[in-house]
Amino acid sequence: MSTASDHLLGTPSSRGLTRAYAGAHFGKSLFWYASEILFAYFLTEVGHIPVRYMGLILAIGYFSGTAADLVLGLLLRRRLSHVMAACRLQCLGAVLSALTLVLLFLCSYVPPAWSAPYALLTGITFRIAYALYDLPQNALLSLATKDADSRSRVSSLRIFFSGTASFLIASAIAPLLTSRITTDQPARFLLLVLGLSLAAIVSAVVLLRAMRKAGPFPALPSTQAARPGWWQSLCGLPPGVWIVVAMIVLISGGCAMFLRMEPYYIAYVLKSPARGASIVMMASLGAILSQFLWRYLLLQPGKSRVDCLLLATMGLLVSITGFWLDAHDWRLTMACALGFGIFSGGCGTVLWAAFGDLVADSAKADAGLAYGLMTGSVKIALGCNCLMLGTLLDGIDYRGVQNGELLSLMCLPLMLACLLVMLLIWLWARTGLPARYQRYQ
């Protein structure tokens, strides 16, 4: 006889269902890393859009995504509090995201006078569609898990497969950049996007089918009980939620600057797409393989979320500092890239598990709104990041004599973010957290 826990993610009796969720997250992560690593480079170097417009286009897209996260989290809050409804929404979002992403990468075939407005319009539609894809899948971390241990397992698996997605995108960098001076580069980008779209749609459908087969979930209530408004709901979130959101924003923003600058660094400093791609692949491998360690640490009775996050943040700071100081020592560079993957993956695992715990403990009925707040805040930071990126690149000759500035632009923002996160960890440990977040006495 099946029990309720048989239908939940991260439990020993639901490995098949958990793998289906991980596969769906892998499909979604392909889109995310394609946008994080390739968008900026594609727009300026393939679409021939000036860098100052590139920053604006990406920033407006992120700000549109923020608005979509919050609006959809509010309008769909009832559906985003139910497992099957969330699964159906993420499947629809996958199809719409695939369509809009393909349209965006057709930018290079648009007449030059219209390329920037076209990229802006399709970029906005992609970010809105991606919000419909992202929010429901994220909400399942709180809706379809039983306890903190299961959320630790699922969070670790999410980072494992997002690292795999990053690895695949990284493996595509060399063939994309080696065609930098040829006419077939736009076609190569488009072919890559078509493959990503197919993987995303198939994995989303597989998750939906797996959830349907897993067994019945409670139906949506025919009438919705009165709930506080969105402002009251946000104000009612515990302080720990806001602190975790701030830490996710800082780590995401710092890592995003590193990733966005990477193709420029590869093309104009290393001038070796194969060697540059190996850096990205080493970082991805670190994120993938280290998840066995992070999951083990999170499940140990003597370790807390706070301990693990402090370890990951300190390791990330050391790794990125080493990358910045000794970029000419190839062996050290590769070791630091591996460390970047290991410890950024650790930060992601711990922070997602902690946020899932907090929502499940205190805001499960408003899971969509809570995850909309978190992802929307991240996108605001990433939008500001893009504006800064466009301004900085527009102010230097990064293709010529000032290409040495690219390394500092890659590393310094993430180093500062790590220092601020360590300050927030100190604050987080003193906010009256549940026992699993604190050090065991």
XYZ file of N, CA and C in Angstrom, residues 143-236:
282
model
N 6.779 22.111 -1.898
C 5.469 21.461 -1.939
C 5.554 19.944 -1.934
N 6.573 19.388 -2.591
C 6.620 17.946 -2.827
C 7.738 17.258 -2.051
N 8.165 17.839 -0.933
C 9.161 17.209 -0.071
C 8.586 17.070 1.338
N 9.135 16.090 2.081
C 8.564 15.758 3.389
C 9.256 16.462 4.542
N 10.596 16.588 4.476
C 11.336 17.093 5.625
C 12.642 17.732 5.152
N 13.434 18.202 6.116
C 14.676 18.897 5.782
C 15.675 17.982 5.077
N 15.742 16.725 5.478
C 16.679 15.805 4.834
C 16.323 15.586 3.367
N 15.032 15.432 3.081
C 14.637 15.231 1.683
C 14.919 16.481 0.860
N 14.743 17.658 1.460
C 15.073 18.890 0.727
C 16.580 19.013 0.513
N 17.378 18.525 1.457
C 18.828 18.522 1.260
C 19.205 17.631 0.075
N 18.584 16.457 0.004
C 18.890 15.537 -1.105
C 18.470 16.141 -2.446
N 17.271 16.718 -2.481
C 16.777 17.276 -3.738
C 17.593 18.501 -4.144
N 17.957 19.341 -3.184
C 18.765 20.522 -3.496
C 20.120 20.124 -4.051
N 20.725 19.099 -3.449
C 22.007 18.606 -3.948
C 21.867 18.065 -5.366
N 20.784 17.339 -5.603
C 20.553 16.784 -6.941
C 20.305 17.894 -7.962
N 19.611 18.944 -7.551
C 19.397 20.088 -8.442
C 20.730 20.687 -8.886
N 21.632 20.921 -7.924
C 22.919 21.512 -8.272
C 23.749 20.543 -9.109
N 23.646 19.251 -8.829
C 24.357 18.252 -9.636
C 23.943 18.372 -11.104
N 22.653 18.448 -11.352
C 22.189 18.487 -12.740
C 22.322 19.877 -13.355
N 22.249 20.924 -12.547
C 22.525 22.248 -13.121
C 24.000 22.361 -13.478
N 24.884 21.729 -12.677
C 26.297 21.672 -13.037
C 26.513 20.895 -14.321
N 25.750 19.813 -14.497
C 25.829 19.054 -15.746
C 25.385 19.901 -16.929
N 24.335 20.691 -16.730
C 23.884 21.588 -17.795
C 24.962 22.620 -18.118
N 25.583 23.180 -17.082
C 26.664 24.144 -17.303
C 27.823 23.497 -18.050
N 28.121 22.238 -17.719
C 29.206 21.519 -18.394
C 28.900 21.367 -19.887
N 27.672 21.036 -20.211
C 27.314 20.875 -21.624
C 27.384 22.199 -22.377
N 26.926 23.275 -21.734
C 27.035 24.589 -22.382
C 28.509 24.948 -22.562
N 29.325 24.662 -21.555
C 30.757 24.945 -21.652
C 31.414 24.161 -22.786
N 30.981 22.909 -22.959
C 31.565 22.095 -24.025
C 31.222 22.633 -25.402
N 30.183 23.465 -25.480
C 29.804 24.059 -26.766
C 30.565 25.343 -27.051
N 31.279 25.880 -26.050
C 31.942 27.172 -26.249
C 33.022 27.085 -27.316
N 33.853 26.032 -27.268
C 34.955 25.939 -28.223
C 34.472 25.944 -29.674
N 33.524 25.075 -30.073
C 33.071 25.140 -31.461
C 32.358 26.432 -31.812
N 31.717 27.072 -30.819
C 31.053 28.344 -31.107
C 32.063 29.457 -31.336
N 33.097 29.513 -30.483
C 34.057 30.611 -30.585
C 35.092 30.385 -31.679
N 35.373 29.145 -32.031
C 36.331 28.924 -33.114
C 35.762 29.375 -34.448
N 34.453 29.524 -34.525
C 33.845 30.021 -35.763
C 33.619 31.527 -35.702
N 34.355 32.210 -34.825
C 34.108 33.626 -34.576
C 34.258 34.492 -35.824
N 35.134 34.101 -36.738
C 35.361 34.949 -37.899
C 34.723 34.360 -39.165
N 33.903 33.328 -39.000
C 33.267 32.712 -40.154
C 31.804 33.096 -40.212
N 31.182 32.769 -41.332
C 29.790 33.180 -41.526
C 28.792 32.202 -40.933
N 29.243 31.022 -40.495
C 28.296 30.036 -40.007
C 28.097 30.105 -38.502
N 28.670 31.094 -37.819
C 28.530 31.168 -36.367
C 27.075 31.344 -35.925
N 26.265 32.226 -36.549
C 24.859 32.333 -36.133
C 24.114 31.008 -36.244
N 24.403 30.226 -37.294
C 23.730 28.932 -37.460
C 24.125 27.968 -36.351
N 25.378 28.024 -35.906
C 25.812 27.137 -34.828
C 25.094 27.477 -33.523
N 24.963 28.770 -33.232
C 24.219 29.179 -32.041
C 22.772 28.704 -32.131
N 22.155 28.869 -33.281
C 20.752 28.493 -33.446
C 20.564 26.987 -33.314
N 21.479 26.216 -33.865
C 21.402 24.769 -33.744
C 21.513 24.333 -32.281
N 22.407 24.979 -31.536
C 22.536 24.680 -30.113
C 21.232 24.952 -29.383
N 20.611 26.094 -29.662
C 19.377 26.474 -28.972
C 18.241 25.509 -29.299
N 18.163 25.036 -30.524
C 17.130 24.066 -30.887
C 17.300 22.774 -30.089
N 18.549 22.337 -29.916
C 18.795 21.150 -29.106
C 18.418 21.358 -27.651
N 18.752 22.530 -27.093
C 18.383 22.831 -25.707
C 16.871 22.856 -25.534
N 16.179 23.411 -26.505
C 14.722 23.519 -26.424
C 14.068 22.145 -26.404
N 14.552 21.246 -27.247
C 14.000 19.898 -27.283
C 14.212 19.197 -25.930
N 15.421 19.329 -25.364
C 15.709 18.693 -24.080
C 14.824 19.252 -22.979
N 14.597 20.558 -22.969
C 13.777 21.174 -21.925
C 12.328 20.706 -22.000
N 11.770 20.682 -23.193
C 10.363 20.282 -23.342
C 10.176 18.823 -22.955
N 11.052 17.950 -23.442
C 10.919 16.522 -23.146
C 11.033 16.267 -21.641
N 12.001 16.901 -20.975
C 12.183 16.661 -19.541
C 11.013 17.192 -18.725
N 10.409 18.297 -19.147
C 9.242 18.823 -18.437
C 8.043 17.883 -18.584
N 7.856 17.332 -19.778
C 6.754 16.395 -20.001
C 6.966 15.117 -19.196
N 8.208 14.632 -19.121
C 8.507 13.431 -18.346
C 8.162 13.636 -16.874
N 8.480 14.810 -16.320
C 8.133 15.075 -14.917
C 6.626 15.082 -14.720
N 5.905 15.708 -15.620
C 4.450 15.749 -15.508
C 3.859 14.334 -15.526
N 4.330 13.498 -16.436
C 3.836 12.125 -16.522
C 4.199 11.331 -15.268
N 5.419 11.540 -14.752
C 5.839 10.820 -13.547
C 4.988 11.209 -12.354
N 4.659 12.478 -12.231
C 3.821 12.915 -11.121
C 2.411 12.339 -11.236
N 1.901 12.265 -12.460
C 0.568 11.685 -12.636
C 0.535 10.221 -12.237
N 1.618 9.487 -12.546
C 1.674 8.067 -12.234
C 1.967 7.811 -10.758
N 2.538 8.800 -10.085
C 2.977 8.595 -8.699
C 1.809 8.341 -7.759
N 0.648 8.846 -8.086
C -0.490 8.642 -7.205
C -1.249 9.935 -7.006
N -2.398 9.874 -6.434
C -3.222 11.085 -6.281
C -2.639 12.047 -5.251
N -2.725 13.326 -5.588
C -2.402 14.386 -4.644
C -3.705 15.076 -4.267
N -3.751 15.748 -3.139
C -4.989 16.447 -2.760
C -5.416 17.422 -3.847
N -6.699 17.428 -4.139
C -7.214 18.303 -5.193
C -7.205 19.757 -4.734
N -7.215 20.644 -5.726
C -7.355 22.056 -5.399
C -8.712 22.304 -4.770
N -8.794 23.105 -3.709
C -10.094 23.385 -3.097
C -10.988 24.146 -4.060
N -12.281 23.837 -4.004
C -13.211 24.493 -4.921
C -13.365 25.966 -4.601
N -13.233 26.327 -3.344
C -13.279 27.735 -2.954
C -12.039 28.037 -2.140
N -11.471 29.147 -2.434
C -10.226 29.510 -1.763
C -10.523 30.263 -0.469
N -9.908 29.834 0.596
C -10.074 30.536 1.865
C -9.470 31.926 1.775
N -10.035 32.821 2.573
C -9.526 34.190 2.553
C -8.062 34.217 2.980
N -7.271 34.924 2.218
C -5.841 35.032 2.513
C -5.472 36.500 2.621
N -4.406 36.784 3.364
C -3.954 38.174 3.389
C -3.454 38.606 2.026
N -3.429 39.904 1.798
C -2.920 40.431 0.539
C -1.438 40.148 0.393
N -0.926 40.449 -0.836
C 0.469 40.114 -1.114
C 1.422 40.880 -0.216
N 1.093 42.141 0.112
C 1.993 42.917 0.954
C 2.030 42.343 2.370
N 0.847 41.977 2.875
C 0.800 41.381 4.211
C 1.528 40.031 4.233
N 1.404 39.278 3.132
C 2.096 37.991 3.059
C 3.610 38.177 3.071
N 4.082 39.167 2.310
C 5.523 39.420 2.279
C 6.026 39.889 3.641
N 5.273 40.783 4.260
C 5.692 41.287 5.572
C 5.646 40.197 6.637
N 4.807 39.169 6.413
C 4.695 38.102 7.380
C 5.772 37.033 7.265
